Coordinates of C-alpha atoms and ligand atoms in Angstrom, one line a residue:
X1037 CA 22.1 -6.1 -4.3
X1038 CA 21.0 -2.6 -3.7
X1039 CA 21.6 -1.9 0.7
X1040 CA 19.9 0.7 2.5
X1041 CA 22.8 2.9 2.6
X1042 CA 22.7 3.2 -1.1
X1043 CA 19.1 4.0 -1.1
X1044 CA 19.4 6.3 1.6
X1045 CA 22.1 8.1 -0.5
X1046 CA 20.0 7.9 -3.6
X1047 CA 17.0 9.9 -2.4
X1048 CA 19.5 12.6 -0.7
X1049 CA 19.1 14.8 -3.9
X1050 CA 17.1 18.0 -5.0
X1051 CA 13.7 16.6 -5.1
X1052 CA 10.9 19.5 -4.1
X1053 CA 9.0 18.5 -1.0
X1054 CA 6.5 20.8 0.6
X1055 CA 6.2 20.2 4.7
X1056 CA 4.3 22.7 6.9
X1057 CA 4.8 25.5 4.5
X1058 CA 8.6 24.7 3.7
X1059 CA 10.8 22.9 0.8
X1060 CA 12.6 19.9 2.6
X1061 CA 15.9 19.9 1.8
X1062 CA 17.2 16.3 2.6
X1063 CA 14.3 13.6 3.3
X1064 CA 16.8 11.4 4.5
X1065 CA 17.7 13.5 7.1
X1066 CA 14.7 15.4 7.9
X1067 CA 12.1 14.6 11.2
X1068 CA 9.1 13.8 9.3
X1069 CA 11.0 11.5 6.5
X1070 CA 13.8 9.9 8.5
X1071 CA 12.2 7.9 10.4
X1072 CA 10.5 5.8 7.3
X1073 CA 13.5 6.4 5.0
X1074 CA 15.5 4.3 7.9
X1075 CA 12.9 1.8 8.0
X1076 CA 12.8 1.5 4.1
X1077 CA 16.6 1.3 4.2
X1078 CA 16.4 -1.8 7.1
X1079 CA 14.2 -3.7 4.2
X1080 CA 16.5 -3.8 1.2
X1081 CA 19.3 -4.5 3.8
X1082 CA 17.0 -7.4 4.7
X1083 CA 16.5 -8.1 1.3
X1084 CA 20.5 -8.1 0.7
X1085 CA 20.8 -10.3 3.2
X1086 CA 21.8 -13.6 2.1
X1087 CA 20.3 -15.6 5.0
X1088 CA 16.5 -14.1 4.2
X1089 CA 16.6 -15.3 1.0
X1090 CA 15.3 -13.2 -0.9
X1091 CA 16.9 -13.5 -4.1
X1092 CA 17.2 -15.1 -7.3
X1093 CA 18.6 -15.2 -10.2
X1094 CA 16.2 -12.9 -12.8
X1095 CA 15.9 -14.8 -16.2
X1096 CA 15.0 -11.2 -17.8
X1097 CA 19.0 -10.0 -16.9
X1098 CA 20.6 -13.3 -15.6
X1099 CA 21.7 -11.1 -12.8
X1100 CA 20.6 -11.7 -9.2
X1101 CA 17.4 -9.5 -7.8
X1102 CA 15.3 -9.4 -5.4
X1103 CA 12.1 -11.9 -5.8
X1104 CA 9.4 -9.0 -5.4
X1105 CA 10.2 -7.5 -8.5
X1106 CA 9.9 -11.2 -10.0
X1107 CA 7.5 -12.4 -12.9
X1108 CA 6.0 -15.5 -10.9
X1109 CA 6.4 -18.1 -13.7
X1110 CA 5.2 -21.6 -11.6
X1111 CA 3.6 -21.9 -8.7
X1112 CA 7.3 -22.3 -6.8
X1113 CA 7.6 -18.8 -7.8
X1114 CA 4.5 -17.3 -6.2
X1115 CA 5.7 -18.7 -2.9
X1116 CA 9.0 -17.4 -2.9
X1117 CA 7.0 -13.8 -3.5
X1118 CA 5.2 -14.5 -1.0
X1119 CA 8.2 -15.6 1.4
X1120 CA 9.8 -12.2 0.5
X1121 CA 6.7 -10.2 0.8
X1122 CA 6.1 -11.7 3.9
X1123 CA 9.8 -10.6 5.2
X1124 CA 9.5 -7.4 4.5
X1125 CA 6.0 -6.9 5.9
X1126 CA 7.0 -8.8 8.8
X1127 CA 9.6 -6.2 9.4
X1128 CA 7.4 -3.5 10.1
X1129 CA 4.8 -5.9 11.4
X1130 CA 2.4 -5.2 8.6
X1131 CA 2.4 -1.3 9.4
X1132 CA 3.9 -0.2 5.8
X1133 CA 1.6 -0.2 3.2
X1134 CA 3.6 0.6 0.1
X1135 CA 6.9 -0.8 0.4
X1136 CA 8.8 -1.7 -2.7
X1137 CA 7.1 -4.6 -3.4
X1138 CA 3.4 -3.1 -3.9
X1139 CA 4.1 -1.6 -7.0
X1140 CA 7.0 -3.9 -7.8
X1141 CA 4.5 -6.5 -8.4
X1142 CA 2.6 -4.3 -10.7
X1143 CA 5.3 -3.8 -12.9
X1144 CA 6.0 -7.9 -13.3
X1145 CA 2.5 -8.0 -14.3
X1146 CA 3.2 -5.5 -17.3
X1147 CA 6.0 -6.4 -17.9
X1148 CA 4.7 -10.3 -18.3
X1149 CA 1.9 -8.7 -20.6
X1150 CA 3.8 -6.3 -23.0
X1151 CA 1.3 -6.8 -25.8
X1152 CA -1.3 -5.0 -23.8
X1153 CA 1.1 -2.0 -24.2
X1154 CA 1.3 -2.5 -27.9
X1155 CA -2.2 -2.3 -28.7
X1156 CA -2.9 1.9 -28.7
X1157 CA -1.7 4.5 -31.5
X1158 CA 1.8 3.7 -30.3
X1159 CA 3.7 0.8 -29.2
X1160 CA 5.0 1.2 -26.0
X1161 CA 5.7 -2.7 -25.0
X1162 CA 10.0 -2.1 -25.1
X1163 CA 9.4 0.6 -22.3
X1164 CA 7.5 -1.4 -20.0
X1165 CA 10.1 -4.6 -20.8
X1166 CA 12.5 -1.8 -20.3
X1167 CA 11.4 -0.5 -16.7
X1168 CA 11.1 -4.1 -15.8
X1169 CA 14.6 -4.9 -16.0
X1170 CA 15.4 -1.5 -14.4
X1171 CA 13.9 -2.6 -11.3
X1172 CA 15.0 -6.2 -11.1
X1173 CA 18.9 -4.5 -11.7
X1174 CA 18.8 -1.5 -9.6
X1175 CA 15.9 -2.6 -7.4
X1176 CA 13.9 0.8 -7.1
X1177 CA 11.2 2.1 -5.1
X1178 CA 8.7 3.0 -7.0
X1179 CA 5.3 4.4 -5.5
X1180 CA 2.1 5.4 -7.1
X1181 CA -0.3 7.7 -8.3
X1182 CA -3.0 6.5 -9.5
X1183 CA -6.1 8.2 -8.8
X1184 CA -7.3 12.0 -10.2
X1185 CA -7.5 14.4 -7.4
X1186 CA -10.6 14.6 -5.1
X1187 CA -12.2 17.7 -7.5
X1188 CA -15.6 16.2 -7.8
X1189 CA -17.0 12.7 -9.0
X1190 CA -19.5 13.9 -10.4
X1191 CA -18.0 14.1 -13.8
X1192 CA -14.6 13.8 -15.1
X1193 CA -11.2 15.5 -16.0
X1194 CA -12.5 17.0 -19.1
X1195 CA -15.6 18.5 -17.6
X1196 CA -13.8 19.9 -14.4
X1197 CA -13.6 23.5 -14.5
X1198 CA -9.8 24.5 -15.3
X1199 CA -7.6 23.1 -17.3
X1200 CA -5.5 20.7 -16.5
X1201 CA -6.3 19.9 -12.7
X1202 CA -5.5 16.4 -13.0
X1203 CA -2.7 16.0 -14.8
X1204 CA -2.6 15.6 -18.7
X1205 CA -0.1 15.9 -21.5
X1206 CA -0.4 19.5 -22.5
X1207 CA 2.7 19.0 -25.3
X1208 CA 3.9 16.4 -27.4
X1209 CA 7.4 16.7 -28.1
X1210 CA 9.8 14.3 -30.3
X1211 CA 11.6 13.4 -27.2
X1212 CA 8.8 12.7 -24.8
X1213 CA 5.7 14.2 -23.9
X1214 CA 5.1 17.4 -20.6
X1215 CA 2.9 16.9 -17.9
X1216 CA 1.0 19.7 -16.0
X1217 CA -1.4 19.1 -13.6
X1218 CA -2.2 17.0 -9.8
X1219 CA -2.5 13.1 -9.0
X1220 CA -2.9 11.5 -5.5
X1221 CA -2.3 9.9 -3.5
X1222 CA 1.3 9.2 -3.3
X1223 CA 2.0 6.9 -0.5
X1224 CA 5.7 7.0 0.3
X1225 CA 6.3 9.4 -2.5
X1226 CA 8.4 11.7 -0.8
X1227 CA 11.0 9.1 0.0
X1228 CA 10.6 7.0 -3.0
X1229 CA 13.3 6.9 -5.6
X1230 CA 10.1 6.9 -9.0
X1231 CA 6.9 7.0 -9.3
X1232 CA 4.6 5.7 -11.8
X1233 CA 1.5 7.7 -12.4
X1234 CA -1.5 6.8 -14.4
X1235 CA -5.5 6.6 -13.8
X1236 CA -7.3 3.4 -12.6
X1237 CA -10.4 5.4 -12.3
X1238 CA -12.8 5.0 -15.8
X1239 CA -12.1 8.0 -17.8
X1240 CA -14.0 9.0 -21.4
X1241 CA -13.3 9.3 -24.5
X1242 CA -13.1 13.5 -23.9
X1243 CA -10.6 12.9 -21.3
X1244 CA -8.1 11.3 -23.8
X1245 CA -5.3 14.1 -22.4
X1246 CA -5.4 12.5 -18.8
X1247 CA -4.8 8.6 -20.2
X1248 CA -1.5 8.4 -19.6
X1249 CA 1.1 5.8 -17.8
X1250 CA 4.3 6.8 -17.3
X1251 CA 7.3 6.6 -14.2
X1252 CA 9.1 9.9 -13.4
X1253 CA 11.8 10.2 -11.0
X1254 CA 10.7 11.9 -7.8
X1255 CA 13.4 14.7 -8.3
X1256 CA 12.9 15.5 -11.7
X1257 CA 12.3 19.2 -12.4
X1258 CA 8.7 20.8 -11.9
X1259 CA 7.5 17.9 -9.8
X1260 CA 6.2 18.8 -6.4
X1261 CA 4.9 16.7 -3.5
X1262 CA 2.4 18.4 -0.9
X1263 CA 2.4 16.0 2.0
X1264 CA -0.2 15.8 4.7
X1265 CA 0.5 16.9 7.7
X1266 CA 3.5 14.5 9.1
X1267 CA 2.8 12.5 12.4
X1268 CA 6.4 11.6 13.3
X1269 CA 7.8 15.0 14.1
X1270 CA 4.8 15.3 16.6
X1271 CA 5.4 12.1 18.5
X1272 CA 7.5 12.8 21.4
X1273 CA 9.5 9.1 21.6
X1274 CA 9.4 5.9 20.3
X1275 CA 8.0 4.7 23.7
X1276 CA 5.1 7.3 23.5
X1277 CA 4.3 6.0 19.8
X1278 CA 6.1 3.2 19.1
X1279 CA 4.3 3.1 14.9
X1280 CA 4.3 6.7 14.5
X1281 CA 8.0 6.9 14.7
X1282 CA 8.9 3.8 12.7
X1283 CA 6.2 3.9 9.9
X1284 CA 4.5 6.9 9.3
X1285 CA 4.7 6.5 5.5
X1286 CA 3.4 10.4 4.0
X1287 CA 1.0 10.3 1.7
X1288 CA 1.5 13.2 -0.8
X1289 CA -0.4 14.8 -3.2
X1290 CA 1.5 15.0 -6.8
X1291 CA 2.1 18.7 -8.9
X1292 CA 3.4 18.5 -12.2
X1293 CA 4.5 22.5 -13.4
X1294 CA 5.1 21.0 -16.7
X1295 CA 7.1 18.2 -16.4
X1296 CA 8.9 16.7 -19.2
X1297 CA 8.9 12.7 -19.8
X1298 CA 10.4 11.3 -22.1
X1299 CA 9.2 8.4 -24.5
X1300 CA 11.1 5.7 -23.2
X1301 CA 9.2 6.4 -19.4
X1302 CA 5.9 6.4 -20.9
X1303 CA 3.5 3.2 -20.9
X1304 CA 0.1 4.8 -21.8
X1305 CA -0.4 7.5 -23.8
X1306 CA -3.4 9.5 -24.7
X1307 CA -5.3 6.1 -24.6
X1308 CA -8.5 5.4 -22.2
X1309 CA -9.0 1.9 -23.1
X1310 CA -5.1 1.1 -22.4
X1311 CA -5.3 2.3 -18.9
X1312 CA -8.0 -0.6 -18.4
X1313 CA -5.6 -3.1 -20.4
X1314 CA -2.9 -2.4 -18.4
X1315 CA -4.1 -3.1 -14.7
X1316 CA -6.9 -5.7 -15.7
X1317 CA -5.7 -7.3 -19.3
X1318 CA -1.7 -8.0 -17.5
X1319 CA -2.4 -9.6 -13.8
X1320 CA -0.8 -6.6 -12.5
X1321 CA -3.6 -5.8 -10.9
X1322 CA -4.2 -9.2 -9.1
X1323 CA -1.0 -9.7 -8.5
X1324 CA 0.1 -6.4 -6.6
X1325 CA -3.3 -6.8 -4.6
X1326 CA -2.5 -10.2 -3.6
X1327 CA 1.2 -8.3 -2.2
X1328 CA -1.1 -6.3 -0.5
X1329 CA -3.4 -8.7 1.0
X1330 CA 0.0 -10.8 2.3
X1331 CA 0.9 -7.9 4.0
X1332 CA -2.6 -7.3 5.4
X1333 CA -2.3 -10.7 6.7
X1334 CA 0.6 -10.0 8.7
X1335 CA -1.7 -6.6 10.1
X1336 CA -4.0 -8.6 11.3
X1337 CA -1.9 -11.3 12.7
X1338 CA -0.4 -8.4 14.6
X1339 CA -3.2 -7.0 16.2
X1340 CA -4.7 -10.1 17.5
X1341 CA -1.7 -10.3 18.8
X1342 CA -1.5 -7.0 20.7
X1343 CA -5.1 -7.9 21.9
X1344 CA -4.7 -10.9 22.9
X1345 CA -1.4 -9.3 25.2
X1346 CA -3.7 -6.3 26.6
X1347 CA -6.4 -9.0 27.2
X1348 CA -4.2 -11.0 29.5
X1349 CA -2.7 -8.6 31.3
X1350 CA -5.9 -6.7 32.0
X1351 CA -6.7 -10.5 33.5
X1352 CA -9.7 -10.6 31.2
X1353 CA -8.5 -13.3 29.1
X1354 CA -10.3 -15.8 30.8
X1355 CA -13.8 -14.2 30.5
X1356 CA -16.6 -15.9 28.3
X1357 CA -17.6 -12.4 26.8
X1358 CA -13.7 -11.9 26.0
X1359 CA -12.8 -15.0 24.8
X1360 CA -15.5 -14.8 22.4
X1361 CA -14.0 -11.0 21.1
X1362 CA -10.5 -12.8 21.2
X1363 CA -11.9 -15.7 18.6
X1364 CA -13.9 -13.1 16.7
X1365 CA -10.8 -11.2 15.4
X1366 CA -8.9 -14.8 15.0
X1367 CA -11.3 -15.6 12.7
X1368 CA -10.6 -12.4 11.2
X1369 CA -7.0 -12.7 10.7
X1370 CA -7.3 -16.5 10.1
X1371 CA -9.3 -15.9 6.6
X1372 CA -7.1 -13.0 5.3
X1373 CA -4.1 -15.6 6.3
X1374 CA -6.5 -18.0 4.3
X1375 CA -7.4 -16.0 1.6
X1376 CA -3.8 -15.3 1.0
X1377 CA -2.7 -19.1 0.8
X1378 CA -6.2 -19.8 -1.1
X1379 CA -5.2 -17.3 -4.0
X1380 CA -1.9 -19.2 -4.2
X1381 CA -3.5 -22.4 -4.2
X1382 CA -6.0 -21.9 -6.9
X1383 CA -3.4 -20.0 -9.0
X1384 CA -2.9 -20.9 -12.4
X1385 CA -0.6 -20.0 -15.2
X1386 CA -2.0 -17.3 -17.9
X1387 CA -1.3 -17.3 -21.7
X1388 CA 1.8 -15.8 -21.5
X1389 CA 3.3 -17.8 -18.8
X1390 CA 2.5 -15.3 -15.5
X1391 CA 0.8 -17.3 -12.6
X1392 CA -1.8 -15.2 -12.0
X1393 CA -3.2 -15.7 -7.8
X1394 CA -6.9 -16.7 -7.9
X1395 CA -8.9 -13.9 -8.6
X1396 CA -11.8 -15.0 -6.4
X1397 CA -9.6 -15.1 -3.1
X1398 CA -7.4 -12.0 -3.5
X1399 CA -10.7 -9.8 -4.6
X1400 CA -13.1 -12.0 -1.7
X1401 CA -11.0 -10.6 0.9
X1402 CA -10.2 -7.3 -0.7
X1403 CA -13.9 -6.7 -0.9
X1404 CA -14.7 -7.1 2.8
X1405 CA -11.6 -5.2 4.2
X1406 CA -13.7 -1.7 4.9
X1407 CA -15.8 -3.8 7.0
X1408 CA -12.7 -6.4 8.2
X1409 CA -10.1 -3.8 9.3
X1410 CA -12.5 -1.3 11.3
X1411 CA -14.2 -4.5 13.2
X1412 CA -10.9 -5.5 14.1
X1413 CA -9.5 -2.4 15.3
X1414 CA -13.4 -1.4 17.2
X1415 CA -12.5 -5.1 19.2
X1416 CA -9.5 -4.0 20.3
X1417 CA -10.5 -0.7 21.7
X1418 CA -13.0 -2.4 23.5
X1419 CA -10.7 -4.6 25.2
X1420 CA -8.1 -2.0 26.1
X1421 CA -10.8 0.2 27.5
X1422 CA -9.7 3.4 29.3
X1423 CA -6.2 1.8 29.9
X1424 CA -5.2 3.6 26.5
X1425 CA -6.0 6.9 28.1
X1426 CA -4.4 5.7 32.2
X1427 CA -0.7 6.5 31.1
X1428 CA 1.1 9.0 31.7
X1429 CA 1.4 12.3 29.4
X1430 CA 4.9 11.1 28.3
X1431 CA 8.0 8.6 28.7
X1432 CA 9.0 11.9 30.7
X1433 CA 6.9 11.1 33.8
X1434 CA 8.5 8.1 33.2
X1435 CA 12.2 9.7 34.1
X1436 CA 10.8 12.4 36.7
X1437 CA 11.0 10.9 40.1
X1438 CA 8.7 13.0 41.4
X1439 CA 6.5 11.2 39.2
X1440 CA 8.1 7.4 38.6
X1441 CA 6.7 6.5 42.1
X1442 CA 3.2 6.9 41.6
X1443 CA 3.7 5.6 38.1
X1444 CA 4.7 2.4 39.1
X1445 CA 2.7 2.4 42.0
X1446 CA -0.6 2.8 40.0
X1447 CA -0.3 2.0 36.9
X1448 CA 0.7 -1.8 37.2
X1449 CA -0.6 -5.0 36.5
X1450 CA 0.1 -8.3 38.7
X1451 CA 1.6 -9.5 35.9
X1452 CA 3.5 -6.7 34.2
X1453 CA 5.4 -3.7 36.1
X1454 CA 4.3 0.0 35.5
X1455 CA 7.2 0.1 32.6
X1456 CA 5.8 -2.9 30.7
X1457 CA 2.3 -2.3 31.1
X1458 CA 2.4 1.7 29.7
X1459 CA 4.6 0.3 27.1
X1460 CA 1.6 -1.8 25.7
X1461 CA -1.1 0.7 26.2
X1462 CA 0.8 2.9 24.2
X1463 CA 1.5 0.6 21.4
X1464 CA -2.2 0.4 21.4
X1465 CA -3.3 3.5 21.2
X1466 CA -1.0 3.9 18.7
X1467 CA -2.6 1.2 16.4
X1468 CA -6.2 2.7 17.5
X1469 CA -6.1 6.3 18.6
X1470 CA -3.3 8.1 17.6
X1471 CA -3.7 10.4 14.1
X1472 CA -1.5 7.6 13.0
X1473 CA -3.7 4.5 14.0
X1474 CA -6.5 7.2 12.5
X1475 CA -4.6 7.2 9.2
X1476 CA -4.3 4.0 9.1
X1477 CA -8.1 2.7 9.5
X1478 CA -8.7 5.3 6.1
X1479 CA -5.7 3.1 4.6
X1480 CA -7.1 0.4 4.6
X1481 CA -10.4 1.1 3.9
X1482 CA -9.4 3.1 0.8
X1483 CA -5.5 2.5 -0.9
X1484 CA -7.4 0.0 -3.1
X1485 CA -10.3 2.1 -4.3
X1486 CA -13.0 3.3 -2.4
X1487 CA -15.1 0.3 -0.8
X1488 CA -18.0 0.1 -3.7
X1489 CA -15.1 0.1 -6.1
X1490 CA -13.3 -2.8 -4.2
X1491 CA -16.4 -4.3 -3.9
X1492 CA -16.9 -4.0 -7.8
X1493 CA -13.9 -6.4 -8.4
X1494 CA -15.1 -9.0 -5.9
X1495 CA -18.2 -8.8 -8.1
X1496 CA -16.6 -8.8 -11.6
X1497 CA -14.0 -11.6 -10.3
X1498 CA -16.2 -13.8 -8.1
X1499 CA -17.0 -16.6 -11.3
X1500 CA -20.6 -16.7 -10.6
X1501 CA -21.3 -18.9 -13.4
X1502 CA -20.8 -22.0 -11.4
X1503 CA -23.4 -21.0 -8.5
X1504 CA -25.6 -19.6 -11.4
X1505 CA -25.3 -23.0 -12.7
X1506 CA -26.0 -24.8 -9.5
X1507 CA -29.2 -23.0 -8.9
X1508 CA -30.3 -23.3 -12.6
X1509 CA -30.1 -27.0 -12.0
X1510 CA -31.7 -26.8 -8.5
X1511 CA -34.7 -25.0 -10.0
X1512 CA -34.8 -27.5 -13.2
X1513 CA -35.5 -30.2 -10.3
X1514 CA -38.6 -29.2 -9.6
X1515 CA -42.1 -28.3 -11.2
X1516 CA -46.0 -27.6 -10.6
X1517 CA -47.2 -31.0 -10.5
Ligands
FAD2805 C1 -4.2 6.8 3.5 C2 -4.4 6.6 2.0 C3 -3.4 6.3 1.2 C4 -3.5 6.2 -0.2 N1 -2.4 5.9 -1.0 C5 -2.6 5.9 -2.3 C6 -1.4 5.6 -3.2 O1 -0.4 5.3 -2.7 N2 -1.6 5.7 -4.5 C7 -2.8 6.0 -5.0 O2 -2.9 6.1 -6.3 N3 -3.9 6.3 -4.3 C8 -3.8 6.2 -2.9 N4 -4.9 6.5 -2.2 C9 -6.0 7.1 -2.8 C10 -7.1 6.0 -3.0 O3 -6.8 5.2 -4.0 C11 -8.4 6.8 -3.1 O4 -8.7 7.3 -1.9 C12 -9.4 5.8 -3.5 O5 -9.2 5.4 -4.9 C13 -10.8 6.4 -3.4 O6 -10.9 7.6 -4.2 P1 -11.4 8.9 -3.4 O7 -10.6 9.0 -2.2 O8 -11.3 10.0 -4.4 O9 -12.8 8.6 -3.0 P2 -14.1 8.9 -3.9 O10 -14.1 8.3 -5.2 O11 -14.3 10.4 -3.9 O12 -15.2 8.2 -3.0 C14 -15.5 8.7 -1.7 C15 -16.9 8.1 -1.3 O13 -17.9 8.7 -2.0 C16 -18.9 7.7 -2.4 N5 -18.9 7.6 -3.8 C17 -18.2 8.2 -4.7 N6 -18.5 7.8 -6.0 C18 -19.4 6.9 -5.8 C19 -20.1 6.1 -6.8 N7 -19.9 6.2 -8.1 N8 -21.0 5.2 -6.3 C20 -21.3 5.1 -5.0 N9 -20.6 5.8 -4.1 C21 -19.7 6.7 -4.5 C22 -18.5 6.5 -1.6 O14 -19.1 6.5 -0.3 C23 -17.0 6.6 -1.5 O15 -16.5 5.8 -0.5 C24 -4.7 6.5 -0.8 C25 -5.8 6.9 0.0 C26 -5.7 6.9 1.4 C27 -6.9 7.3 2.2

């Protein structure tokens, strides 16, 4: 099994990374990419761990590999992804968003589904049978980019003026196809080892050039990643901002200067239709949003934790008013929790074998996370109040004793010293009011779609011809006498 040293040494290589006007020249060992890298490496350590489980043996290689890159084929099998998933995300406590196993899941739906990648101009089923295998053998992280850049959506690629702004095939060779233009939003693509870029927004018939799938290694040549602005380097310790040093993921726009890929990396090709077939026709889709919604899960179950902490300590805990904000966001966490165990519990096997999660759960509580998330994190900055804001500047004051005294003087609770009390406040703010808490309430409210899209799916998966039924039936019940 693949460790985090070997990862760590595999994305150490010439890959073209654009940070505050500069090329990076190592991610692994730079200030705004170490910290993640180190926390990516800690999972597939986890992962190669034999005591977390995490393995099995792959029937596509008969080699051992890790479970998230697994085609669930029984019901046993979606809980041992779940397990896994649920490691990892409990690792970073549900603060990494695209670990391995987000689009890992994706590519065991595919791959469970080749046929839907046989059915354009060209049959491209081996390749995505192919990748499949990669991954469950040299267990890879792959990110994605998936959506065209923010230009305008009002139209379309085709009608956008420029050529080639999102990116396209712009030359069809016998050995693979170049790629020029942009995609975003690569989450973790700096410090990912591939990543797979396609469109999961509808495109037309006109924009034919811009239907592609394919996976491209992050350091092949012409590639470029412009990454927002980094909030690790800015975070002055891990006391000060104990998320924004650990998981401050990137999230990197994608430039293709003509990038060449060849055939046996390419999935879609030229073909609008196939992009639809192969997120919504293969149970990638459902499945690697049900890996999401597990780690969402463990979010949640985090934060009503942290509230809960501040609430205590503030002495609040005991207040009608307070107990009632307390249940409130347990009942939020409790039906993501739910939802995740629902879509596991309605699961059922599809045509070719792949148990698909119920679509109705994982898309239920997709649907209302723009609304979910932001309550959540709106009842916990009420309840920490101005405390977030009562701490010192930095763990410096801490370690000035011209300043410690009136630190722990002042800035105490009866049950918690100064040191333990900051430390929470801080943890807070960092999950609240921090640019990286900030980033993180537009994660969640977007890395899915925007919210009418999200929505969209819970309306296209909800089933509503039971209820239609029920009503249908009600109404027949009745007449004008
Ligand atoms: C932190 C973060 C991380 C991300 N990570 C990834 C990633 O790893 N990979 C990836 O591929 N993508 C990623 N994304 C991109 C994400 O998928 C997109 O943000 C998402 O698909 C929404 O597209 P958009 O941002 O262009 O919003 P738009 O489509 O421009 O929509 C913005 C808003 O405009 C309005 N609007 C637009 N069109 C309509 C319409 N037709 N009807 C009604 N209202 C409309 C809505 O209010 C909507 O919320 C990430 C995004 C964020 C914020």
């Amino acid at each position: 099994m693949r460790t985090g040293a070997d990862y760590l040494a595999a994305i150490s290589d010439d890959r073209e990374i654009y940070v505050d006007g500069e090329r990076v020249r190592d991610v692994a060992d730079h200030p705004a990419f170490r910290p993640i890298a180190t926390t990516m490496s800690e999972l597939f350590d986890l992962a190669a761990d034999p005591s977390s489980k995490m393995t099995f043996t792959a029937p596509e290689t008969g080699a051992e590999a890790n479970r998230i890159y697994g085609i669930p084929r029984s019901q046993a099998d979606l809980t041992a992804f779940r397990d896994a998933a649920q490691a990892w995300a409990r690792h970073t406590h549900g603060w990494v968003g695209r670990s391995p196993d987000h689009v890992g899941a994706f590519v065991a739906g595919f791959a469970a589904h080749p046929e839907a990648f046989a059915a354009g101009e060209r049959d491209f089923s081996a390749n995505v049978q192919a990748y499949h295998r990669e991954l469950l053998t040299q267990s890879k992280y792959v990110s994605y980019a998936i959506i065209p850049p923010q230009v305008s959506r009002a139209t379309t690629a085709h009608a956008w003026e420029g050529d080639f702004v999102q990116a396209g095939v712009v030359e069809e060779k016998p050995d693979g196809i170049v790629v020029r233009g942009a995609q975003m939003l690569a989450t973790g693509g700096p410090i990912a080892d591939e990543i797979f870029v396609s469109c999961i927004k509808p495109l037309t018939e006109d924009d034919r050039d811009f239907a592609l799938g394919f996976v491209v290694p992050v350091a092949a040549e012409g590639l470029k990643l412009y990454c927002r602005r980094p909030f690790a380097p800015a975070a002055t310790s891990s006391y000060d901002y104990p998320l924004s040093t650990r998981y401050d993921e990137t999230d990197a726009l994608l430039v293709f200067d003509d990038v060449f890929i060849p055939w046996e990396k390419v999935f879609v090709y030229r073909d609008v239709a196939g992009l639809r077939r192969q997120f919504f026709d293969t149970g990638a889709h459902v499945l690697g949003n049900w890996q999401a919604q597990i780690r969402f899960s463990v979010k949640l179950q985090f934060i009503t934790g942290l509230a809960r902490k501040v609430a205590a300590i503030n002495g609040v805990d005991k207040f009608p008013g307070v107990i009632e904000k307390l249940g409130e966001l347990a009942s939020l966490a409790s039906l993501v929790e739910s939802a995740v165990l629902a879509a596991e519990y309605t699961a059922a096997p599809d045509e070719a074998g792949l148990w698909r999660p119920g679509k109705r759960a994982v898309y239920g509580a997709m649907g209302l996370q723009a609304e979910l998330y932001p309550r959540a994190l709106s009842i916990l900055r009420d309840l920490v109040g101005g405390g977030v804001l009562q701490v010192p500047s930095s763990v410096a004051d801490m370690r000035n004793p011209a300043t410690r005294a009136d630190i722990d003087r002042y800035i105490y609770s009866p049950n918690a010293p100064a040191e333990e009390r900051i430390k929470l406040f801080k943890l807070a703010w960092d999950a609240t009011g921090s640019e990286f808490g900030g980033r993180h309430h537009q994660y969640e409210m977007f890395y899915a779609g925007a919210p009418f899209v999200v929505k969209g799916y819970a309306f296209r998966n909800y089933g509503f011809e039971e209820p239609l039924a029920d009503v249908e039936s009600f109404l027949a019940g009745y007449h004008v006498d």
